[in-house]
PDB file of C-alpha atoms in Angstrom:
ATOM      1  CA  UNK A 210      12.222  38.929 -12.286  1.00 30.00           C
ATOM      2  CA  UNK A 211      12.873  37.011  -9.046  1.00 36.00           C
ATOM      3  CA  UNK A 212      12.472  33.348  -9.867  1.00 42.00           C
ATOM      4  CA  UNK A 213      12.598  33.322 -13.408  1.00 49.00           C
ATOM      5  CA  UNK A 214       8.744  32.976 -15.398  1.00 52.00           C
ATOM      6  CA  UNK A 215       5.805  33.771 -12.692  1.00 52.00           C
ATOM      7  CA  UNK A 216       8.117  34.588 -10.129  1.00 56.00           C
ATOM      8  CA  UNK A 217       8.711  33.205  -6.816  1.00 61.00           C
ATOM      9  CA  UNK A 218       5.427  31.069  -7.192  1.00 56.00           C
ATOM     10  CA  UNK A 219       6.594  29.778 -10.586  1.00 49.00           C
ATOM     11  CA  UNK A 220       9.573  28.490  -9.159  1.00 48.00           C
ATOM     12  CA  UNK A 221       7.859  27.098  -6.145  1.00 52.00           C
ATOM     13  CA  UNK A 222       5.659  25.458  -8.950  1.00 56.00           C
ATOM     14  CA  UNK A 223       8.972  24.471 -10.757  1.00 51.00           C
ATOM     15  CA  UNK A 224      10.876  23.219  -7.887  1.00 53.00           C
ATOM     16  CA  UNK A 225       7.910  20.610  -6.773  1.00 56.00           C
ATOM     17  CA  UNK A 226       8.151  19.166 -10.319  1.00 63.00           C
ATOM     18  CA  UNK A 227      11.054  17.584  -9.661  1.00 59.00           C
ATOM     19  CA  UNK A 228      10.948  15.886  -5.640  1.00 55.00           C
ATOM     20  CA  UNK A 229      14.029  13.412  -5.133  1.00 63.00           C
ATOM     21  CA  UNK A 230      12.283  10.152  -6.029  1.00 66.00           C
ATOM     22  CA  UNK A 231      12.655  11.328 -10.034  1.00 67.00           C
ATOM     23  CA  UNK A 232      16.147  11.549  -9.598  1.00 71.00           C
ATOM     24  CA  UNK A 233      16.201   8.252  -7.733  1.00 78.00           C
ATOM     25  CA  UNK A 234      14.271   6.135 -10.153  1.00 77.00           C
ATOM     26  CA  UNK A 235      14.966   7.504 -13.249  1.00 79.00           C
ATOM     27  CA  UNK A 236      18.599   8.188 -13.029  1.00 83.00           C
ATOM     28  CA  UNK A 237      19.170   5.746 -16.542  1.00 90.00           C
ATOM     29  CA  UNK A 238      17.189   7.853 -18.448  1.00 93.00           C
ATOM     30  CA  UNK A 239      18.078  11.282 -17.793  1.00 92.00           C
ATOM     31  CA  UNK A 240      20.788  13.144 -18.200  1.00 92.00           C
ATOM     32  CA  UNK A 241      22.678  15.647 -16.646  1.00 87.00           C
ATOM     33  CA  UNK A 242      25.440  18.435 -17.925  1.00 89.00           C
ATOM     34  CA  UNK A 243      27.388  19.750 -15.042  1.00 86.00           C
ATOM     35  CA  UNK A 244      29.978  22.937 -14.879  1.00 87.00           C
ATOM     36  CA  UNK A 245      33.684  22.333 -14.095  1.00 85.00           C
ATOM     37  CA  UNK A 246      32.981  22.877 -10.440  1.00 86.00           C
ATOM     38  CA  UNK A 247      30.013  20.673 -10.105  1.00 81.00           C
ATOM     39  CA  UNK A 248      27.007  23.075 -10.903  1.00 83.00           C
ATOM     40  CA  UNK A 249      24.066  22.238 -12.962  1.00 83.00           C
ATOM     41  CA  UNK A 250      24.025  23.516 -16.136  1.00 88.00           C
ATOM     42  CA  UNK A 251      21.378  21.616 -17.500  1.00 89.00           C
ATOM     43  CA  UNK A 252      19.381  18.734 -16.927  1.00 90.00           C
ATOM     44  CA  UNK A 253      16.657  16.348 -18.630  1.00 93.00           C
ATOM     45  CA  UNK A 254      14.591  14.057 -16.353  1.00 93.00           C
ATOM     46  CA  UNK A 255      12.377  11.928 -19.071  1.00 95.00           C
ATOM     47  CA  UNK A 256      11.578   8.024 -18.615  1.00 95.00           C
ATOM     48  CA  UNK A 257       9.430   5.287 -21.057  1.00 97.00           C
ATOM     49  CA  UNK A 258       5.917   5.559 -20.569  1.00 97.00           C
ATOM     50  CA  UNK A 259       4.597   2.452 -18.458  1.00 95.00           C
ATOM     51  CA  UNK A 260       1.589   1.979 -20.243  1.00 97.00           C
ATOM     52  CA  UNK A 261       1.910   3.165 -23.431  1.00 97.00           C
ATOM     53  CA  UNK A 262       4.802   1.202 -25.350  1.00 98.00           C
ATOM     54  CA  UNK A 263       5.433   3.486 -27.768  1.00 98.00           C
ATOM     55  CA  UNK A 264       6.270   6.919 -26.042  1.00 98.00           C
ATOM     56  CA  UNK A 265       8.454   8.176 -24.145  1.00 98.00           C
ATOM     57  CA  UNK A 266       8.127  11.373 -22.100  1.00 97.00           C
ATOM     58  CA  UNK A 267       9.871  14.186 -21.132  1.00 97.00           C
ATOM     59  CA  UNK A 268       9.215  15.076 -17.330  1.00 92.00           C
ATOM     60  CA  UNK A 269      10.968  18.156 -16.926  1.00 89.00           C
ATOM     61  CA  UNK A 270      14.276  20.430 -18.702  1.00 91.00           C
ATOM     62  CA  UNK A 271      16.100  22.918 -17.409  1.00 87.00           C
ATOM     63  CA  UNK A 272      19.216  25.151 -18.913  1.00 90.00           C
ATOM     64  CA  UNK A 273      20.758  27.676 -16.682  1.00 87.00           C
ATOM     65  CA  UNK A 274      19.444  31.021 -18.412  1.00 87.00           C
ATOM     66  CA  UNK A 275      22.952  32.273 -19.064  1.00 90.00           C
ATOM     67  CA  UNK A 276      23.244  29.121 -20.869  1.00 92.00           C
ATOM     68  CA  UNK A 277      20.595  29.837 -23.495  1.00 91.00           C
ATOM     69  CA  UNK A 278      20.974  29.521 -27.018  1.00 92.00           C
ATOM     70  CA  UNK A 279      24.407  27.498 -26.605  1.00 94.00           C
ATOM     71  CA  UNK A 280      22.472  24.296 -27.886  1.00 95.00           C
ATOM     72  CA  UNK A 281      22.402  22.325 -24.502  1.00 95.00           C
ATOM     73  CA  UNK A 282      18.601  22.205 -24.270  1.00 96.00           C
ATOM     74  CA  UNK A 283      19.198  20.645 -28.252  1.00 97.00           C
ATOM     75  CA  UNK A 284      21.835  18.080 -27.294  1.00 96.00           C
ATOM     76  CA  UNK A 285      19.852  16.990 -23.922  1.00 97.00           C
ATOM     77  CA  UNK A 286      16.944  16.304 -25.923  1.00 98.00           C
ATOM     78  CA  UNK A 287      18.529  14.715 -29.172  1.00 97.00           C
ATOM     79  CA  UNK A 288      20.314  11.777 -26.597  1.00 97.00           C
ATOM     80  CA  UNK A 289      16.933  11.650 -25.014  1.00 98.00           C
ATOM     81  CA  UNK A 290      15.701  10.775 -28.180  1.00 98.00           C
ATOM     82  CA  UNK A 291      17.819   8.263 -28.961  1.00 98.00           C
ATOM     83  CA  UNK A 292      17.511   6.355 -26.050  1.00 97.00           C
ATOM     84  CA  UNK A 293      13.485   6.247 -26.740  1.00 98.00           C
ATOM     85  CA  UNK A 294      14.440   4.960 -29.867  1.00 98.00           C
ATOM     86  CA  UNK A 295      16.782   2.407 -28.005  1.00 97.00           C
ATOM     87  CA  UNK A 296      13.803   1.295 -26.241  1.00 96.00           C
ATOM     88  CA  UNK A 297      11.429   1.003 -29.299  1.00 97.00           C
ATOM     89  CA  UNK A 298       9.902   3.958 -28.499  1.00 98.00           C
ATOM     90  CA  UNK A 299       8.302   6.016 -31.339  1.00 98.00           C
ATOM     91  CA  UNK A 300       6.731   8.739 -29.504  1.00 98.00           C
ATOM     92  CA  UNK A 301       8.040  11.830 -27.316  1.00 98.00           C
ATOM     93  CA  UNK A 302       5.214  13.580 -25.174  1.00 98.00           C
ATOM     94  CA  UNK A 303       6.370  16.518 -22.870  1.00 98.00           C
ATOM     95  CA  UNK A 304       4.326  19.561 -21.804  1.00 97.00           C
ATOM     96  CA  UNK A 305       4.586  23.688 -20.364  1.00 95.00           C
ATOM     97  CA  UNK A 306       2.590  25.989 -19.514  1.00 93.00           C
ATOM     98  CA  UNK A 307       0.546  28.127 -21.845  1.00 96.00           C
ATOM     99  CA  UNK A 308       2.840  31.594 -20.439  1.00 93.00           C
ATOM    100  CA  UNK A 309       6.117  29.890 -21.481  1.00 92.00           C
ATOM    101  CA  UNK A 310       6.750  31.351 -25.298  1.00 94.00           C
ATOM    102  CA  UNK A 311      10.403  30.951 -25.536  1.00 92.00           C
ATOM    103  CA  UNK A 312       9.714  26.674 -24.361  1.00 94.00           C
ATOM    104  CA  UNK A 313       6.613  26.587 -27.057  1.00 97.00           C
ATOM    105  CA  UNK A 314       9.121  28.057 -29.706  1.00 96.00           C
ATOM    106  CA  UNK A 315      11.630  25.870 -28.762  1.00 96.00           C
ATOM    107  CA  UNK A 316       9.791  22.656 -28.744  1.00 97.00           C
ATOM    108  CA  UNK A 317       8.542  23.330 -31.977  1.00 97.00           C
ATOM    109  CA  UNK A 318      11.905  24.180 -33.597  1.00 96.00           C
ATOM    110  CA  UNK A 319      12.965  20.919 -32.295  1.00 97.00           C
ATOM    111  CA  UNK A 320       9.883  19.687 -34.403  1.00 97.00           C
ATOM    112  CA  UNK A 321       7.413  19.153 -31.598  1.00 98.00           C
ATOM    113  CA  UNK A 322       3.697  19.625 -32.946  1.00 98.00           C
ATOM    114  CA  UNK A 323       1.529  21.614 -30.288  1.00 98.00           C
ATOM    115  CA  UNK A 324      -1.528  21.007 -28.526  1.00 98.00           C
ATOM    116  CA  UNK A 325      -4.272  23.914 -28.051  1.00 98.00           C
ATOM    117  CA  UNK A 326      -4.239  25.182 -24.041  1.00 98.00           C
ATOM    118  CA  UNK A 327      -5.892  22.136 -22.478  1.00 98.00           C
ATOM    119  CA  UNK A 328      -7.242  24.066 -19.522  1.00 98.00           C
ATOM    120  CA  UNK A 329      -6.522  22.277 -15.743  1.00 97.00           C
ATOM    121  CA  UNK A 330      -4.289  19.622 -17.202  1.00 96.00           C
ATOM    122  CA  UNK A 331      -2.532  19.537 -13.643  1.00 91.00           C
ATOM    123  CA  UNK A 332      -5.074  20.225 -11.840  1.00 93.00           C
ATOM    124  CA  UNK A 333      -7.327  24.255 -11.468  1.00 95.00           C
ATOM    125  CA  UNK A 334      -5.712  26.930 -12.779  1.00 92.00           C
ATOM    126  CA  UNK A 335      -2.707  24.301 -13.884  1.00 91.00           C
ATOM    127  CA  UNK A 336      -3.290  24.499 -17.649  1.00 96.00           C
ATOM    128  CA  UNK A 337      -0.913  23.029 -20.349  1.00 97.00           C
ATOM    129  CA  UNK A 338       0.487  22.792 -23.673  1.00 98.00           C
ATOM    130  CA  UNK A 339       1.192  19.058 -24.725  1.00 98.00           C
ATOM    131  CA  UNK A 340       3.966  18.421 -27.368  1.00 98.00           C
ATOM    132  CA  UNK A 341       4.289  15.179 -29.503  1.00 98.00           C
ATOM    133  CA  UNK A 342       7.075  14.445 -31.827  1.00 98.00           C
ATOM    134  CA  UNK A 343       7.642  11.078 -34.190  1.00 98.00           C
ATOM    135  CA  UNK A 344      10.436   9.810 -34.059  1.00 98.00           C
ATOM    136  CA  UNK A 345      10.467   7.858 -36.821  1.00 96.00           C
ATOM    137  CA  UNK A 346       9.735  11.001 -39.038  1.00 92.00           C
ATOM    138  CA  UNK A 347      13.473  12.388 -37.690  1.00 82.00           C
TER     139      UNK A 347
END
């Protein structure tokens, strides 16, 4: 499928998720893993919440799909983590979209609890799945 999960419009959708000023301001808090010759492999853009002092959240992930299953997705989130914790955070938030099995089933393998579909979380016809994970129960 051209452009990965909804097609070309998902990865319009995906690609105005992350504009330049996230990896301008938040450069301290997420991570990136980079190929031999300088290509992304996989990335994690996630920053302390500003108003609530206990969570963190997780803007946006991405692992090249040939990269699957290799554990990168794992090892971005597991630093993330522990520079939360660094920061007295207790809390993780992230979300996806309601179409995106294989990131529901991975969030919860990592130990994420689930949200029902809250319908037009980002806006009409933008619904969502929020995660939460504790921390302190890791």
């Amino acid at each position: 499928m051209v452009g990965g999960l909804k097609g070309k419009a998902g990865a319009t959708e995906r690609a105005l998720l992350l504009p330049r000023l996230y990896f301008q301001h938040f450069t301290s808090t997420s991570f990136l893993v980079e190929r031999g010759g300088g290509d992304v492999a996989a990335f994690l853009v996630g920053f302390p919440s500003q108003t609530e002092p206990e969570t963190a959240y997780v803007h946006f992930v991405g692992v090249d799909p040939v990269l699957h299953g290799q554990g990168l997705g794992r090892v971005l989130y597991r630093t993330f983590f522990e520079l939360a914790r660094s920061h007295g955070r207790r809390y993780v938030h992230c979300i996806t979209s309601p179409e995106n099995a294989a990131s529901q089933a991975f969030h919860t393998r990592l130990g994420f609890a689930a949200s029902p579909v809250k319908p037009d979380y980002d806006g009409p016809g933008f619904d969502r799945v929020a995660f939460t994970i504790d921390l302190s129960a890791q």
